[in-house]
């Protein structure tokens, strides 16, 4: 039987005692993503095919959430994540901090998917 794995909590960089509020979670077959209420995405799981897009880069497995980063994420806020057996996609919009209800049109970008 499958045994769930506890994921370490996310902490705000401004205060180690302040936890980040997660708005949604997307689970694929080998990796998972969450989107925070301020539009930041985090990933964890198997990184074999660079599908995590995290701060560490590379193909290392990550068992704690890592911020999804990179040139295509600069100046963008994540609205939603979708992940499955062969894909991961993030729906993003131009960043406006704090998050607002601006009418800017969303843009999409996809992280590399696994080849399994």
PDB file of N, CA and C in Angstrom, residues 4-75:
ATOM      1  N   UNK A   4       1.619   7.943   2.435  1.00  0.00           N
ATOM      2  CA  UNK A   4       1.854   9.358   2.134  1.00  0.00           C
ATOM      3  C   UNK A   4       3.153   9.857   2.761  1.00  0.00           C
ATOM      4  N   UNK A   5       3.802  10.785   2.080  1.00  0.00           N
ATOM      5  CA  UNK A   5       5.028  11.400   2.567  1.00  0.00           C
ATOM      6  C   UNK A   5       4.713  12.792   3.085  1.00  0.00           C
ATOM      7  N   UNK A   6       5.112  13.077   4.299  1.00  0.00           N
ATOM      8  CA  UNK A   6       4.898  14.401   4.867  1.00  0.00           C
ATOM      9  C   UNK A   6       5.843  15.381   4.176  1.00  0.00           C
ATOM     10  N   UNK A   7       5.305  16.520   3.727  1.00  0.00           N
ATOM     11  CA  UNK A   7       6.098  17.550   3.074  1.00  0.00           C
ATOM     12  C   UNK A   7       6.392  18.642   4.091  1.00  0.00           C
ATOM     13  N   UNK A   8       7.678  19.016   4.227  1.00  0.00           N
ATOM     14  CA  UNK A   8       8.010  20.088   5.167  1.00  0.00           C
ATOM     15  C   UNK A   8       7.238  21.364   4.822  1.00  0.00           C
ATOM     16  N   UNK A   9       6.905  22.141   5.822  1.00  0.00           N
ATOM     17  CA  UNK A   9       6.131  23.364   5.584  1.00  0.00           C
ATOM     18  C   UNK A   9       6.999  24.437   4.929  1.00  0.00           C
ATOM     19  N   UNK A  10       6.325  25.360   4.287  1.00  0.00           N
ATOM     20  CA  UNK A  10       6.997  26.505   3.685  1.00  0.00           C
ATOM     21  C   UNK A  10       7.036  27.615   4.719  1.00  0.00           C
ATOM     22  N   UNK A  11       8.146  28.295   4.820  1.00  0.00           N
ATOM     23  CA  UNK A  11       8.260  29.423   5.748  1.00  0.00           C
ATOM     24  C   UNK A  11       8.532  30.685   4.963  1.00  0.00           C
ATOM     25  N   UNK A  12       7.957  31.763   5.411  1.00  0.00           N
ATOM     26  CA  UNK A  12       8.187  33.055   4.788  1.00  0.00           C
ATOM     27  C   UNK A  12       9.639  33.451   4.990  1.00  0.00           C
ATOM     28  N   UNK A  13      10.253  34.045   3.960  1.00  0.00           N
ATOM     29  CA  UNK A  13      11.647  34.454   4.094  1.00  0.00           C
ATOM     30  C   UNK A  13      11.793  35.612   5.076  1.00  0.00           C
ATOM     31  N   UNK A  14      10.713  36.348   5.322  1.00  0.00           N
ATOM     32  CA  UNK A  14      10.808  37.481   6.231  1.00  0.00           C
ATOM     33  C   UNK A  14      10.752  37.073   7.701  1.00  0.00           C
ATOM     34  N   UNK A  15      10.195  35.909   7.976  1.00  0.00           N
ATOM     35  CA  UNK A  15      10.108  35.465   9.363  1.00  0.00           C
ATOM     36  C   UNK A  15      10.023  33.949   9.398  1.00  0.00           C
ATOM     37  N   UNK A  16      10.936  33.316  10.087  1.00  0.00           N
ATOM     38  CA  UNK A  16      10.949  31.854  10.108  1.00  0.00           C
ATOM     39  C   UNK A  16       9.731  31.276  10.824  1.00  0.00           C
ATOM     40  N   UNK A  17       9.033  32.070  11.623  1.00  0.00           N
ATOM     41  CA  UNK A  17       7.860  31.563  12.322  1.00  0.00           C
ATOM     42  C   UNK A  17       6.569  31.806  11.541  1.00  0.00           C
ATOM     43  N   UNK A  18       6.660  32.546  10.443  1.00  0.00           N
ATOM     44  CA  UNK A  18       5.495  32.866   9.633  1.00  0.00           C
ATOM     45  C   UNK A  18       5.394  31.894   8.466  1.00  0.00           C
ATOM     46  N   UNK A  19       4.311  31.134   8.409  1.00  0.00           N
ATOM     47  CA  UNK A  19       4.152  30.161   7.333  1.00  0.00           C
ATOM     48  C   UNK A  19       3.501  30.799   6.117  1.00  0.00           C
ATOM     49  N   UNK A  20       3.845  30.279   4.957  1.00  0.00           N
ATOM     50  CA  UNK A  20       3.299  30.738   3.692  1.00  0.00           C
ATOM     51  C   UNK A  20       1.951  30.060   3.482  1.00  0.00           C
ATOM     52  N   UNK A  21       0.962  30.811   3.011  1.00  0.00           N
ATOM     53  CA  UNK A  21      -0.355  30.245   2.760  1.00  0.00           C
ATOM     54  C   UNK A  21      -0.419  29.714   1.337  1.00  0.00           C
ATOM     55  N   UNK A  22      -0.757  28.444   1.200  1.00  0.00           N
ATOM     56  CA  UNK A  22      -0.844  27.786  -0.098  1.00  0.00           C
ATOM     57  C   UNK A  22      -2.278  27.870  -0.607  1.00  0.00           C
ATOM     58  N   UNK A  23      -2.418  28.305  -1.861  1.00  0.00           N
ATOM     59  CA  UNK A  23      -3.736  28.438  -2.478  1.00  0.00           C
ATOM     60  C   UNK A  23      -4.162  27.149  -3.178  1.00  0.00           C
ATOM     61  N   UNK A  24      -3.210  26.449  -3.838  1.00  0.00           N
ATOM     62  CA  UNK A  24      -3.570  25.216  -4.546  1.00  0.00           C
ATOM     63  C   UNK A  24      -2.370  24.290  -4.652  1.00  0.00           C
ATOM     64  N   UNK A  25      -2.661  23.009  -4.905  1.00  0.00           N
ATOM     65  CA  UNK A  25      -1.634  21.980  -5.068  1.00  0.00           C
ATOM     66  C   UNK A  25      -1.964  21.176  -6.314  1.00  0.00           C
ATOM     67  N   UNK A  26      -0.934  20.837  -7.093  1.00  0.00           N
ATOM     68  CA  UNK A  26      -1.093  19.987  -8.272  1.00  0.00           C
ATOM     69  C   UNK A  26      -0.128  18.820  -8.120  1.00  0.00           C
ATOM     70  N   UNK A  27      -0.623  17.613  -8.250  1.00  0.00           N
ATOM     71  CA  UNK A  27       0.216  16.433  -8.071  1.00  0.00           C
ATOM     72  C   UNK A  27       0.322  15.639  -9.364  1.00  0.00           C
ATOM     73  N   UNK A  28       1.547  15.428  -9.815  1.00  0.00           N
ATOM     74  CA  UNK A  28       1.805  14.596 -10.978  1.00  0.00           C
ATOM     75  C   UNK A  28       2.201  13.207 -10.520  1.00  0.00           C
ATOM     76  N   UNK A  29       2.657  12.380 -11.442  1.00  0.00           N
ATOM     77  CA  UNK A  29       3.019  11.019 -11.062  1.00  0.00           C
ATOM     78  C   UNK A  29       4.346  10.959 -10.317  1.00  0.00           C
ATOM     79  N   UNK A  30       5.231  11.938 -10.526  1.00  0.00           N
ATOM     80  CA  UNK A  30       6.528  11.889  -9.856  1.00  0.00           C
ATOM     81  C   UNK A  30       6.953  13.221  -9.234  1.00  0.00           C
ATOM     82  N   UNK A  31       6.114  14.237  -9.355  1.00  0.00           N
ATOM     83  CA  UNK A  31       6.437  15.524  -8.747  1.00  0.00           C
ATOM     84  C   UNK A  31       5.154  16.274  -8.423  1.00  0.00           C
ATOM     85  N   UNK A  32       5.267  17.222  -7.509  1.00  0.00           N
ATOM     86  CA  UNK A  32       4.111  18.008  -7.076  1.00  0.00           C
ATOM     87  C   UNK A  32       4.474  19.484  -7.072  1.00  0.00           C
ATOM     88  N   UNK A  33       3.447  20.316  -7.187  1.00  0.00           N
ATOM     89  CA  UNK A  33       3.608  21.763  -7.205  1.00  0.00           C
ATOM     90  C   UNK A  33       2.569  22.387  -6.301  1.00  0.00           C
ATOM     91  N   UNK A  34       2.907  23.516  -5.705  1.00  0.00           N
ATOM     92  CA  UNK A  34       1.907  24.297  -4.985  1.00  0.00           C
ATOM     93  C   UNK A  34       2.059  25.743  -5.393  1.00  0.00           C
ATOM     94  N   UNK A  35       0.957  26.479  -5.289  1.00  0.00           N
ATOM     95  CA  UNK A  35       0.936  27.899  -5.613  1.00  0.00           C
ATOM     96  C   UNK A  35       0.513  28.638  -4.355  1.00  0.00           C
ATOM     97  N   UNK A  36       1.291  29.635  -3.963  1.00  0.00           N
ATOM     98  CA  UNK A  36       0.976  30.397  -2.759  1.00  0.00           C
ATOM     99  C   UNK A  36      -0.028  31.497  -3.077  1.00  0.00           C
ATOM    100  N   UNK A  37      -0.593  32.076  -2.030  1.00  0.00           N
ATOM    101  CA  UNK A  37      -1.584  33.135  -2.221  1.00  0.00           C
ATOM    102  C   UNK A  37      -0.992  34.392  -2.845  1.00  0.00           C
ATOM    103  N   UNK A  38       0.332  34.545  -2.822  1.00  0.00           N
ATOM    104  CA  UNK A  38       0.963  35.706  -3.453  1.00  0.00           C
ATOM    105  C   UNK A  38       1.513  35.382  -4.841  1.00  0.00           C
ATOM    106  N   UNK A  39       1.223  34.181  -5.347  1.00  0.00           N
ATOM    107  CA  UNK A  39       1.588  33.849  -6.715  1.00  0.00           C
ATOM    108  C   UNK A  39       2.973  33.291  -6.936  1.00  0.00           C
ATOM    109  N   UNK A  40       3.519  32.621  -5.936  1.00  0.00           N
ATOM    110  CA  UNK A  40       4.814  31.968  -6.076  1.00  0.00           C
ATOM    111  C   UNK A  40       4.572  30.465  -6.132  1.00  0.00           C
ATOM    112  N   UNK A  41       5.260  29.769  -7.056  1.00  0.00           N
ATOM    113  CA  UNK A  41       5.115  28.316  -7.176  1.00  0.00           C
ATOM    114  C   UNK A  41       6.315  27.626  -6.534  1.00  0.00           C
ATOM    115  N   UNK A  42       6.040  26.499  -5.897  1.00  0.00           N
ATOM    116  CA  UNK A  42       7.072  25.649  -5.309  1.00  0.00           C
ATOM    117  C   UNK A  42       6.890  24.246  -5.865  1.00  0.00           C
ATOM    118  N   UNK A  43       7.995  23.499  -5.984  1.00  0.00           N
ATOM    119  CA  UNK A  43       7.934  22.139  -6.504  1.00  0.00           C
ATOM    120  C   UNK A  43       8.747  21.203  -5.620  1.00  0.00           C
ATOM    121  N   UNK A  44       8.407  19.912  -5.692  1.00  0.00           N
ATOM    122  CA  UNK A  44       9.174  18.887  -5.003  1.00  0.00           C
ATOM    123  C   UNK A  44       8.864  17.543  -5.648  1.00  0.00           C
ATOM    124  N   UNK A  45       9.773  16.589  -5.465  1.00  0.00           N
ATOM    125  CA  UNK A  45       9.601  15.256  -6.035  1.00  0.00           C
ATOM    126  C   UNK A  45      10.809  14.863  -6.862  1.00  0.00           C
ATOM    127  N   UNK A  46      10.572  14.031  -7.877  1.00  0.00           N
ATOM    128  CA  UNK A  46      11.637  13.518  -8.721  1.00  0.00           C
ATOM    129  C   UNK A  46      12.046  14.577  -9.741  1.00  0.00           C
ATOM    130  N   UNK A  47      13.335  14.847  -9.841  1.00  0.00           N
ATOM    131  CA  UNK A  47      13.824  15.874 -10.749  1.00  0.00           C
ATOM    132  C   UNK A  47      14.581  15.337 -11.949  1.00  0.00           C
ATOM    133  N   UNK A  48      14.479  14.060 -12.204  1.00  0.00           N
ATOM    134  CA  UNK A  48      15.265  13.388 -13.231  1.00  0.00           C
ATOM    135  C   UNK A  48      15.314  14.099 -14.570  1.00  0.00           C
ATOM    136  N   UNK A  49      14.218  14.669 -15.023  1.00  0.00           N
ATOM    137  CA  UNK A  49      14.177  15.310 -16.338  1.00  0.00           C
ATOM    138  C   UNK A  49      14.020  16.820 -16.253  1.00  0.00           C
ATOM    139  N   UNK A  50      14.570  17.416 -15.196  1.00  0.00           N
ATOM    140  CA  UNK A  50      14.532  18.863 -14.987  1.00  0.00           C
ATOM    141  C   UNK A  50      13.115  19.402 -14.851  1.00  0.00           C
ATOM    142  N   UNK A  51      12.160  18.561 -14.475  1.00  0.00           N
ATOM    143  CA  UNK A  51      10.757  18.987 -14.438  1.00  0.00           C
ATOM    144  C   UNK A  51      10.401  19.852 -13.232  1.00  0.00           C
ATOM    145  N   UNK A  52      11.282  19.995 -12.257  1.00  0.00           N
ATOM    146  CA  UNK A  52      10.925  20.755 -11.068  1.00  0.00           C
ATOM    147  C   UNK A  52      11.069  22.256 -11.250  1.00  0.00           C
ATOM    148  N   UNK A  53      12.001  22.695 -12.079  1.00  0.00           N
ATOM    149  CA  UNK A  53      12.167  24.125 -12.309  1.00  0.00           C
ATOM    150  C   UNK A  53      12.537  24.902 -11.062  1.00  0.00           C
ATOM    151  N   UNK A  54      13.135  24.229 -10.100  1.00  0.00           N
ATOM    152  CA  UNK A  54      13.424  24.857  -8.815  1.00  0.00           C
ATOM    153  C   UNK A  54      14.730  25.595  -8.765  1.00  0.00           C
ATOM    154  N   UNK A  55      14.954  26.249  -7.634  1.00  0.00           N
ATOM    155  CA  UNK A  55      16.147  27.066  -7.436  1.00  0.00           C
ATOM    156  C   UNK A  55      17.442  26.280  -7.584  1.00  0.00           C
ATOM    157  N   UNK A  56      17.442  25.020  -7.203  1.00  0.00           N
ATOM    158  CA  UNK A  56      18.651  24.216  -7.289  1.00  0.00           C
ATOM    159  C   UNK A  56      19.012  23.833  -8.704  1.00  0.00           C
ATOM    160  N   UNK A  57      18.020  23.826  -9.618  1.00  0.00           N
ATOM    161  CA  UNK A  57      18.273  23.415 -10.995  1.00  0.00           C
ATOM    162  C   UNK A  57      18.721  21.971 -11.038  1.00  0.00           C
ATOM    163  N   UNK A  58      19.208  21.541 -12.139  1.00  0.00           N
ATOM    164  CA  UNK A  58      19.729  20.198 -12.274  1.00  0.00           C
ATOM    165  C   UNK A  58      18.653  19.118 -12.207  1.00  0.00           C
ATOM    166  N   UNK A  59      19.102  17.902 -12.070  1.00  0.00           N
ATOM    167  CA  UNK A  59      18.216  16.754 -12.076  1.00  0.00           C
ATOM    168  C   UNK A  59      18.095  16.094 -10.712  1.00  0.00           C
ATOM    169  N   UNK A  60      18.404  16.835  -9.658  1.00  0.00           N
ATOM    170  CA  UNK A  60      18.329  16.288  -8.308  1.00  0.00           C
ATOM    171  C   UNK A  60      16.884  16.170  -7.843  1.00  0.00           C
ATOM    172  N   UNK A  61      16.588  15.076  -7.138  1.00  0.00           N
ATOM    173  CA  UNK A  61      15.280  14.943  -6.507  1.00  0.00           C
ATOM    174  C   UNK A  61      15.208  15.924  -5.343  1.00  0.00           C
ATOM    175  N   UNK A  62      14.054  16.505  -5.125  1.00  0.00           N
ATOM    176  CA  UNK A  62      13.849  17.466  -4.045  1.00  0.00           C
ATOM    177  C   UNK A  62      12.710  16.974  -3.168  1.00  0.00           C
ATOM    178  N   UNK A  63      12.982  16.733  -1.899  1.00  0.00           N
ATOM    179  CA  UNK A  63      11.944  16.216  -1.006  1.00  0.00           C
ATOM    180  C   UNK A  63      11.340  17.296  -0.134  1.00  0.00           C
ATOM    181  N   UNK A  64      11.835  18.509  -0.274  1.00  0.00           N
ATOM    182  CA  UNK A  64      11.242  19.667   0.382  1.00  0.00           C
ATOM    183  C   UNK A  64      10.909  20.673  -0.715  1.00  0.00           C
ATOM    184  N   UNK A  65       9.856  21.450  -0.552  1.00  0.00           N
ATOM    185  CA  UNK A  65       9.476  22.417  -1.592  1.00  0.00           C
ATOM    186  C   UNK A  65      10.589  23.404  -1.919  1.00  0.00           C
ATOM    187  N   UNK A  66      10.826  23.608  -3.221  1.00  0.00           N
ATOM    188  CA  UNK A  66      11.805  24.579  -3.720  1.00  0.00           C
ATOM    189  C   UNK A  66      11.070  25.568  -4.608  1.00  0.00           C
ATOM    190  N   UNK A  67      11.424  26.817  -4.508  1.00  0.00           N
ATOM    191  CA  UNK A  67      10.782  27.854  -5.311  1.00  0.00           C
ATOM    192  C   UNK A  67      11.062  27.615  -6.791  1.00  0.00           C
ATOM    193  N   UNK A  68      10.014  27.675  -7.618  1.00  0.00           N
ATOM    194  CA  UNK A  68      10.176  27.560  -9.063  1.00  0.00           C
ATOM    195  C   UNK A  68      10.701  28.905  -9.542  1.00  0.00           C
ATOM    196  N   UNK A  69      11.827  28.884 -10.250  1.00  0.00           N
ATOM    197  CA  UNK A  69      12.467  30.128 -10.653  1.00  0.00           C
ATOM    198  C   UNK A  69      13.047  29.982 -12.053  1.00  0.00           C
ATOM    199  N   UNK A  70      13.605  31.046 -12.524  1.00  0.00           N
ATOM    200  CA  UNK A  70      14.237  31.033 -13.835  1.00  0.00           C
ATOM    201  C   UNK A  70      13.841  32.265 -14.618  1.00  0.00           C
ATOM    202  N   UNK A  71      14.502  32.455 -15.728  1.00  0.00           N
ATOM    203  CA  UNK A  71      14.285  33.649 -16.545  1.00  0.00           C
ATOM    204  C   UNK A  71      12.826  33.813 -16.965  1.00  0.00           C
ATOM    205  N   UNK A  72      12.153  32.729 -17.317  1.00  0.00           N
ATOM    206  CA  UNK A  72      10.761  32.826 -17.767  1.00  0.00           C
ATOM    207  C   UNK A  72       9.796  33.130 -16.632  1.00  0.00           C
ATOM    208  N   UNK A  73      10.249  33.021 -15.396  1.00  0.00           N
ATOM    209  CA  UNK A  73       9.387  33.304 -14.248  1.00  0.00           C
ATOM    210  C   UNK A  73       9.581  34.730 -13.737  1.00  0.00           C
ATOM    211  N   UNK A  74      10.610  35.421 -14.193  1.00  0.00           N
ATOM    212  CA  UNK A  74      10.887  36.783 -13.714  1.00  0.00           C
ATOM    213  C   UNK A  74       9.744  37.718 -14.093  1.00  0.00           C
ATOM    214  N   UNK A  75       9.281  38.498 -13.124  1.00  0.00           N
ATOM    215  CA  UNK A  75       8.227  39.464 -13.376  1.00  0.00           C
ATOM    216  C   UNK A  75       6.858  38.856 -13.599  1.00  0.00           C
TER     217      UNK A  75
END
